[in-house]
Coordinates of C-alpha atoms in Angstrom, one line a residue:
M1 CA 3.4 25.5 -8.5
T2 CA 3.2 28.9 -9.7
A3 CA 0.2 31.4 -10.7
P4 CA -1.9 30.4 -13.3
A5 CA -0.5 32.6 -16.2
P6 CA -3.2 34.8 -18.1
D7 CA -3.4 32.9 -21.1
S8 CA -4.1 29.3 -19.2
L9 CA -7.6 31.2 -18.2
T10 CA -8.3 31.9 -21.8
D11 CA -6.0 28.8 -23.7
P12 CA -7.8 25.8 -24.9
E13 CA -5.5 23.6 -24.3
S14 CA -4.0 25.2 -21.3
L15 CA -8.0 25.3 -19.6
R16 CA -7.9 21.5 -20.6
E17 CA -5.0 20.5 -18.9
R18 CA -5.7 22.6 -16.1
A19 CA -9.6 21.0 -15.9
L20 CA -8.0 17.5 -16.8
D21 CA -5.9 17.8 -13.5
A22 CA -8.2 18.8 -11.3
L23 CA -10.9 15.6 -12.2
V24 CA -8.5 13.4 -11.8
T25 CA -7.4 14.7 -8.7
A26 CA -10.9 14.7 -7.1
R27 CA -11.9 10.9 -8.7
D28 CA -8.3 9.6 -7.3
R29 CA -9.8 10.3 -4.4
T30 CA -12.6 9.6 -4.4
A31 CA -11.6 5.7 -5.2
L32 CA -8.9 5.8 -2.5
L33 CA -11.6 6.7 0.2
T34 CA -13.8 4.0 -1.3
S35 CA -11.8 1.5 -1.9
C36 CA -10.2 1.2 1.5
V37 CA -13.3 -0.1 3.2
E38 CA -15.4 -3.2 2.4
D39 CA -19.4 -3.2 0.4
P40 CA -20.9 -3.4 3.7
D41 CA -19.3 -0.5 5.1
L42 CA -20.0 1.3 1.7
T43 CA -23.2 1.0 2.1
A44 CA -24.1 1.0 5.3
Q45 CA -25.0 4.8 7.4
H46 CA -22.4 5.5 10.2
S47 CA -24.0 8.7 10.8
P48 CA -27.7 10.0 10.3
L49 CA -26.4 12.8 9.7
M50 CA -24.1 11.5 6.8
S51 CA -24.7 9.3 3.8
P52 CA -23.7 6.0 2.9
L53 CA -20.8 6.0 1.5
V54 CA -21.7 4.2 -1.8
W55 CA -25.0 7.1 -1.9
D56 CA -21.9 9.9 -2.3
L57 CA -20.0 8.0 -5.1
A58 CA -23.1 7.2 -7.3
H59 CA -23.8 11.1 -6.6
I60 CA -21.3 12.3 -8.4
G61 CA -21.2 10.6 -11.4
N62 CA -24.6 11.7 -11.2
Q63 CA -23.8 15.1 -11.1
E64 CA -21.3 14.9 -13.6
E65 CA -23.4 13.3 -15.9
L66 CA -26.2 15.5 -15.4
W67 CA -23.6 19.0 -16.2
L68 CA -21.3 17.5 -18.3
L69 CA -22.6 15.2 -20.7
R70 CA -26.7 17.0 -20.9
A71 CA -26.2 20.8 -19.9
V72 CA -22.5 21.0 -21.9
A73 CA -22.9 18.5 -24.2
G74 CA -26.3 18.2 -24.8
R75 CA -26.6 14.2 -24.4
E76 CA -29.5 11.8 -23.6
A77 CA -29.1 10.7 -20.1
L78 CA -27.9 8.1 -19.3
R79 CA -30.1 6.7 -15.8
P80 CA -32.9 9.7 -16.0
E81 CA -34.4 6.9 -13.1
I82 CA -32.2 7.5 -10.6
D83 CA -31.9 11.0 -11.3
G84 CA -34.5 11.5 -7.9
L85 CA -32.2 9.5 -5.8
Y86 CA -29.2 11.1 -6.2
D87 CA -30.9 14.2 -5.8
A88 CA -29.9 15.9 -2.1
F89 CA -32.5 17.6 -1.9
E90 CA -35.4 15.4 -2.2
H91 CA -34.4 12.9 0.1
A92 CA -32.7 13.3 3.6
R93 CA -29.2 12.0 4.4
S94 CA -30.9 10.3 7.1
E95 CA -33.2 8.6 4.3
R96 CA -30.8 7.3 1.5
P97 CA -30.1 3.9 3.3
K98 CA -34.1 3.3 2.6
L99 CA -33.7 4.3 -1.2
P100 CA -32.6 1.4 -3.8
L101 CA -29.5 2.8 -4.4
L102 CA -27.0 1.6 -7.2
P103 CA -24.8 -1.4 -5.2
P104 CA -21.3 -0.5 -4.6
A105 CA -20.3 -2.5 -8.0
E106 CA -23.0 -0.9 -9.8
A107 CA -22.6 2.4 -9.2
R108 CA -18.5 2.0 -9.7
T109 CA -19.4 1.6 -13.3
Y110 CA -21.7 4.3 -13.7
A111 CA -19.4 7.1 -12.0
A112 CA -16.5 5.6 -14.9
E113 CA -18.8 5.4 -17.2
V114 CA -19.7 9.1 -16.9
R115 CA -15.9 10.0 -16.5
G116 CA -15.4 8.8 -19.7
R117 CA -17.5 10.3 -21.9
A118 CA -17.6 13.6 -19.2
L119 CA -14.0 13.5 -20.8
D120 CA -14.3 13.0 -24.4
V121 CA -16.3 16.4 -24.1
L122 CA -13.6 18.0 -22.4
E123 CA -11.3 16.9 -25.2
S124 CA -13.6 18.8 -27.8
S125 CA -14.6 21.4 -25.8
A126 CA -13.4 24.7 -27.0
F127 CA -14.9 26.9 -23.8
R128 CA -16.9 29.4 -25.1
G129 CA -20.3 29.8 -26.3
S130 CA -22.1 30.3 -22.8
R131 CA -21.7 31.3 -19.5
L132 CA -21.6 27.3 -18.4
T133 CA -18.6 26.6 -20.9
E134 CA -16.8 29.8 -20.3
A135 CA -13.3 28.9 -18.9
G136 CA -13.6 25.3 -18.1
F137 CA -16.5 26.8 -15.3
A138 CA -18.2 23.9 -15.6
F139 CA -15.3 21.6 -15.6
G140 CA -13.7 23.0 -12.3
M141 CA -17.7 23.0 -10.7
I142 CA -17.4 19.4 -11.2
A143 CA -14.4 18.5 -9.9
Q144 CA -14.6 20.8 -6.8
H145 CA -18.1 19.1 -6.3
E146 CA -16.6 15.8 -6.5
Q147 CA -14.1 17.5 -3.9
Q148 CA -16.5 18.2 -2.2
H149 CA -18.4 15.5 -1.5
D150 CA -14.2 13.5 -0.6
E151 CA -14.3 15.9 2.5
T152 CA -18.0 14.4 2.8
M153 CA -16.7 11.1 2.7
L154 CA -13.7 11.6 4.5
I155 CA -16.1 12.8 7.7
T156 CA -17.9 9.6 7.3
H157 CA -14.3 8.0 7.6
Q158 CA -14.0 10.0 10.6
L159 CA -17.5 8.7 12.4
R160 CA -16.7 5.2 11.1
R161 CA -16.4 2.7 14.2
G162 CA -13.4 0.1 13.6
P163 CA -10.1 -0.3 12.8
A164 CA -7.7 2.4 10.9
A165 CA -8.8 2.4 7.0
L166 CA -7.0 5.3 6.1
T167 CA -2.9 6.1 6.6
A168 CA -0.8 8.5 5.6
P169 CA 2.4 10.4 7.1
D170 CA 2.2 13.0 9.8
P171 CA 2.9 16.9 9.0
A172 CA 6.5 17.5 9.8
P173 CA 7.3 18.7 13.8
V174 CA 7.7 22.0 14.1
A175 CA 9.1 24.1 16.8
P176 CA 7.1 25.6 19.4
F177 CA 5.3 28.6 18.3
T178 CA 6.9 31.8 20.0
G179 CA 5.9 34.8 17.5
P180 CA 3.4 37.2 18.0
A181 CA -0.2 35.8 19.4
E182 CA -2.0 38.4 17.1
V183 CA -1.5 40.6 14.5
L184 CA -3.4 44.3 14.4
V185 CA -5.2 44.7 11.3
P186 CA -5.3 48.5 9.9
G187 CA -8.8 49.5 9.3
G188 CA -10.2 51.3 5.6
P189 CA -11.5 49.4 2.4
F190 CA -10.1 46.2 0.7
V191 CA -11.5 44.0 -2.1
M192 CA -13.8 41.3 -0.5
G193 CA -14.8 38.5 -3.2
T194 CA -14.1 38.0 -7.1
S195 CA -15.5 38.8 -10.6
T196 CA -12.0 37.3 -11.7
E197 CA -11.9 34.0 -10.5
P198 CA -13.6 31.6 -13.0
W199 CA -14.1 29.0 -11.9
A200 CA -15.8 30.9 -8.0
L201 CA -18.9 29.8 -7.8
D202 CA -21.6 32.3 -7.0
N203 CA -21.8 32.8 -3.8
E204 CA -18.0 34.1 -3.7
R205 CA -18.9 36.7 -6.6
P206 CA -19.1 40.2 -6.6
A207 CA -16.5 41.5 -6.1
H208 CA -17.5 44.9 -4.1
R209 CA -15.4 47.2 -1.3
R210 CA -15.6 46.6 2.0
T211 CA -14.8 49.0 4.9
V212 CA -13.5 46.8 8.2
P213 CA -12.6 49.3 10.9
S214 CA -9.5 47.9 12.6
F215 CA -8.9 44.5 14.3
H216 CA -6.5 42.2 15.4
I217 CA -6.8 38.4 14.7
D218 CA -5.0 35.6 16.8
T219 CA -1.7 34.8 14.3
T220 CA -2.6 31.2 14.1
P221 CA -5.7 29.1 15.0
V222 CA -6.6 27.9 18.7
T223 CA -4.8 25.1 20.0
N224 CA -6.1 21.6 21.7
G225 CA -4.1 23.3 25.1
A226 CA -5.7 26.6 25.1
Y227 CA -8.7 25.1 24.4
Q228 CA -8.5 22.7 27.6
A229 CA -7.6 25.6 29.8
F230 CA -11.4 27.0 28.7
M231 CA -12.4 24.2 30.0
A232 CA -10.5 23.2 33.0
D233 CA -11.8 26.5 34.0
G234 CA -14.8 25.3 33.8
G235 CA -16.1 27.0 31.2
Y236 CA -18.6 24.1 29.3
G237 CA -20.2 24.1 33.1
D238 CA -20.3 28.2 32.8
P239 CA -22.8 29.8 31.0
R240 CA -21.7 33.3 31.2
W241 CA -20.3 32.4 28.1
W242 CA -23.0 31.3 25.9
T243 CA -25.3 32.7 24.3
P244 CA -28.8 31.5 24.9
E245 CA -29.3 28.8 22.1
G246 CA -25.6 27.7 22.6
W247 CA -26.4 26.7 26.4
D248 CA -29.9 25.0 25.6
H249 CA -28.1 23.1 22.9
I250 CA -25.0 21.6 25.1
R251 CA -26.9 21.0 28.4
P252 CA -29.3 18.1 27.1
H253 CA -27.1 16.9 24.4
G254 CA -24.4 16.8 27.7
I255 CA -21.8 18.3 25.7
E256 CA -18.1 18.9 27.8
A257 CA -15.3 18.1 25.2
P258 CA -15.1 18.8 21.2
L259 CA -16.8 15.6 19.7
F260 CA -14.4 12.1 19.8
W261 CA -12.8 13.3 22.9
R262 CA -12.7 11.6 25.7
R263 CA -11.5 11.5 29.4
E264 CA -9.1 8.3 30.7
G265 CA -6.1 7.9 33.3
G266 CA -6.5 11.8 34.1
Q267 CA -5.8 13.0 29.7
W268 CA -7.8 13.8 27.3
L269 CA -8.2 11.2 24.7
R270 CA -10.0 11.2 20.8
R271 CA -10.6 8.8 17.9
R272 CA -8.9 10.0 14.9
F273 CA -9.8 8.2 11.8
G274 CA -9.3 4.4 13.9
V275 CA -6.4 5.0 16.0
T276 CA -7.1 6.3 19.8
E277 CA -4.4 9.4 20.9
V278 CA -3.5 11.6 23.5
V279 CA -5.1 14.8 22.4
P280 CA -1.9 17.1 21.1
P281 CA -1.9 20.6 22.4
D282 CA -0.2 22.4 20.1
E283 CA -3.0 21.1 17.1
P284 CA -5.4 23.7 16.1
V285 CA -8.7 22.5 17.9
L286 CA -10.6 20.6 15.8
H287 CA -14.7 19.3 15.5
V288 CA -15.9 22.3 17.5
C289 CA -19.4 23.8 17.2
W290 CA -19.5 27.4 16.0
Y291 CA -21.5 27.7 20.1
E292 CA -18.6 26.6 21.4
A293 CA -16.3 28.3 19.0
D294 CA -18.4 31.4 20.1
A295 CA -18.2 30.7 24.1
Y296 CA -14.5 29.9 23.7
A297 CA -13.8 33.4 22.8
R298 CA -16.2 35.1 25.1
W299 CA -14.3 33.5 28.6
A300 CA -10.7 34.8 26.5
G301 CA -12.6 38.7 26.3
R302 CA -12.5 37.6 22.6
R303 CA -15.1 37.3 19.9
L304 CA -14.9 35.5 16.6
P305 CA -13.9 37.4 13.6
T306 CA -16.4 38.3 11.3
E307 CA -16.5 37.0 7.5
A308 CA -14.9 40.3 5.9
E309 CA -12.7 41.0 8.8
W310 CA -11.5 37.4 8.2
E311 CA -10.7 37.9 4.1
K312 CA -9.8 40.7 4.8
A313 CA -6.1 39.1 7.0
A314 CA -6.5 37.0 4.6
R315 CA -6.1 38.5 1.0
H316 CA -5.3 42.3 1.5
D317 CA -1.5 43.3 1.1
P318 CA -1.8 46.8 2.9
V319 CA 1.5 47.8 0.7
S320 CA -0.2 47.5 -2.8
D321 CA -3.7 47.6 -1.6
R322 CA -4.5 44.4 -3.5
S323 CA -6.4 41.3 -2.9
T324 CA -4.9 38.4 -3.6
R325 CA -6.0 35.0 -4.2
Y326 CA -4.3 33.2 -1.2
P327 CA -2.5 35.1 2.3
W328 CA 0.8 34.5 0.1
G329 CA 0.1 35.5 -3.0
D330 CA -1.5 34.5 -6.2
A331 CA 0.7 31.4 -7.0
D332 CA -1.7 28.0 -6.4
P333 CA -0.6 26.2 -3.1
T334 CA 2.2 24.0 -2.4
P335 CA 2.8 22.1 0.4
E336 CA 5.2 24.8 1.8
H337 CA 2.1 26.6 2.0
A338 CA -0.3 24.7 3.6
N339 CA -1.9 21.0 4.5
L340 CA -4.2 20.1 1.8
G341 CA -5.5 17.7 0.2
Q342 CA -5.5 14.7 2.3
R343 CA -2.2 14.7 2.4
H344 CA -2.1 14.4 6.3
L345 CA -5.0 13.3 8.5
R346 CA -5.0 15.9 11.3
P347 CA -4.0 19.4 11.2
A348 CA -0.5 20.6 11.3
P349 CA 1.0 22.1 14.6
A350 CA -0.1 26.0 15.3
G351 CA 2.3 28.4 13.9
S352 CA 3.1 25.9 10.7
Y353 CA 3.8 26.6 7.0
P354 CA 5.6 30.5 7.5
A355 CA 5.5 30.4 3.4
G356 CA 1.7 30.5 3.9
A357 CA 1.4 33.8 6.1
S358 CA -0.5 36.5 5.4
P359 CA 0.9 40.0 4.3
L360 CA 1.0 40.7 7.7
G361 CA 1.9 37.4 9.6
V362 CA -1.0 35.8 9.9
R363 CA -0.6 32.4 9.4
Q364 CA -2.4 29.1 9.1
L365 CA -5.1 30.4 7.6
I366 CA -6.1 28.2 4.3
G367 CA -5.9 25.0 5.6
D368 CA -5.6 22.7 8.5
V369 CA -9.2 24.1 9.8
W370 CA -12.2 25.8 8.7
E371 CA -12.8 28.7 10.8
W372 CA -16.3 29.9 12.0
T373 CA -16.5 32.8 12.0
S374 CA -19.1 34.9 13.9
S375 CA -21.5 36.1 10.3
D376 CA -24.0 34.7 8.8
L377 CA -24.4 33.2 5.0
E378 CA -25.8 36.2 3.1
P379 CA -25.6 37.0 -0.1
Y380 CA -22.7 40.4 -1.2
P381 CA -24.4 42.9 -3.1
G382 CA -25.5 42.0 -6.5
F383 CA -25.1 38.2 -5.8
A384 CA -26.7 36.4 -9.5
A385 CA -27.5 32.6 -8.4
F386 CA -25.4 30.4 -11.3
P387 CA -26.2 28.1 -12.2
Y388 CA -28.8 26.6 -9.8
R389 CA -30.1 28.3 -6.9
E390 CA -29.7 25.4 -4.8
Y391 CA -25.9 25.8 -4.3
S392 CA -26.2 29.1 -2.7
E393 CA -29.3 30.8 -2.1
V394 CA -31.2 28.5 -0.1
F395 CA -29.0 28.1 2.4
F396 CA -28.9 32.2 2.6
G397 CA -30.3 33.1 6.4
P398 CA -29.6 33.2 10.5
D399 CA -29.3 29.5 9.7
H400 CA -25.9 29.3 8.7
K401 CA -23.0 30.3 10.2
V402 CA -20.3 31.2 7.5
L403 CA -16.9 29.3 7.7
R404 CA -13.5 30.3 6.0
G405 CA -10.3 28.5 5.3
G406 CA -10.4 25.1 4.5
S407 CA -8.6 22.2 6.5
F408 CA -6.6 19.5 5.6
A409 CA -10.0 17.3 3.7
V410 CA -10.3 20.6 1.3
D411 CA -8.2 20.2 -1.8
Q412 CA -6.9 23.2 -3.0
V413 CA -9.4 23.4 -6.0
A414 CA -12.2 23.7 -4.1
C415 CA -9.9 26.3 -1.4
R416 CA -9.1 29.6 -1.9
G417 CA -8.9 32.5 -0.4
T418 CA -12.6 33.9 -1.2
F419 CA -14.3 30.5 -0.7
R420 CA -17.0 30.3 1.5
N421 CA -18.6 27.2 3.7
W422 CA -20.9 27.6 5.7
D423 CA -23.2 24.9 8.7
Y424 CA -25.6 24.8 11.2
P425 CA -24.0 26.3 14.3
I426 CA -24.6 22.7 16.0
R427 CA -22.7 21.0 13.8
R428 CA -19.5 19.5 15.2
Q429 CA -18.0 16.5 12.8
I430 CA -16.6 18.9 10.4
F431 CA -13.2 19.5 10.2
A432 CA -13.9 23.1 11.6
G433 CA -12.0 24.8 14.2
F434 CA -11.6 28.5 14.7
R435 CA -9.3 32.2 16.0
T436 CA -10.2 34.4 17.6
A437 CA -10.5 38.5 17.0
R438 CA -11.3 41.9 19.0
D439 CA -11.7 45.4 18.2
G440 CA -8.7 46.7 17.1
S441 CA -9.6 50.3 19.6
S442 CA -9.6 47.3 22.9

């Protein structure tokens, strides 16, 4: 897929096709994730950290109704009595199984009815007249929202006990990466964020100049093999490497390895979507919290990159002195660029996807694993909440750490060089890994 042509962001028919493709792709994935298990698995809560899958299914439909049918088209509510049930801020995930949720068949019917009407709205949209409809923003926002919940549902599948319900081919094997371990990113200003990406969300905006001193960053994410060296050196038992908060978290919880790992017969095994396998040493490490990533970096004599450093490594082309949409340029991702969209159910080996490298040669900045940064989630200068405060603004502050780059579970519509994710530093069930950095002068 090539970069969007200039008229594809303004021409109604091009926008219609782009939005339709994004919506259909998301719904096909939702159907896969909710049809591969029986109804008891849809209504069960597989972890107090996650909603029942059937809640996500109806929530997807409810958000689509709220924004595309009511806000954009001005239509009457289909099921106003369920709005509170599927308001993510009204009920904590741990409480949702107790709610009178729509049963699976009714949730599917509701989501399908909303989708049919939403496609009618899309067919007649002129993509102008309001900020919500300009360039198809509302349709892109809903496609991104559904894909984000698809990733959430995939996390639930990973937490679910029982035999494998999902299958996918493995990434193509590659020769062990023998390139440089790190890349020097020159210091200086660059443009962070965006004011032009039509479907960018509010926390990605606006574009602004940032100056970052020179720094070194890992060429690839930290691998399972490298992380096992930290473990073998007693990393989990040495308070020198941990922040006080991290140490106070891992000790009482008995954390001694990434989530889903266990030691057996002298080797480390992991459970991955219902399959138990030997931990592959060449894959990026997965299911580590921010405290674990930070401790590893300290042990290695390094640190986590700041969010600005990560984005400069991913977007800034030092030759043209411009920030691109992706590390490889402005073209939309292809399977040669990155591991995205649940095409595989695991990260690709470190060093994969040379076509997706940044101009300086940093690899796998997009896809494979979300990457923890050292930064708290904060608004950019000039930030304005749109179209609702609860998407970003209520999360700003020191409680949430920023993750960048996406994972194998992320679709390209919800993943770009400016996209920002965030979570609590204790979270391990998410598809998160990391890479490390050091100052350019060190």
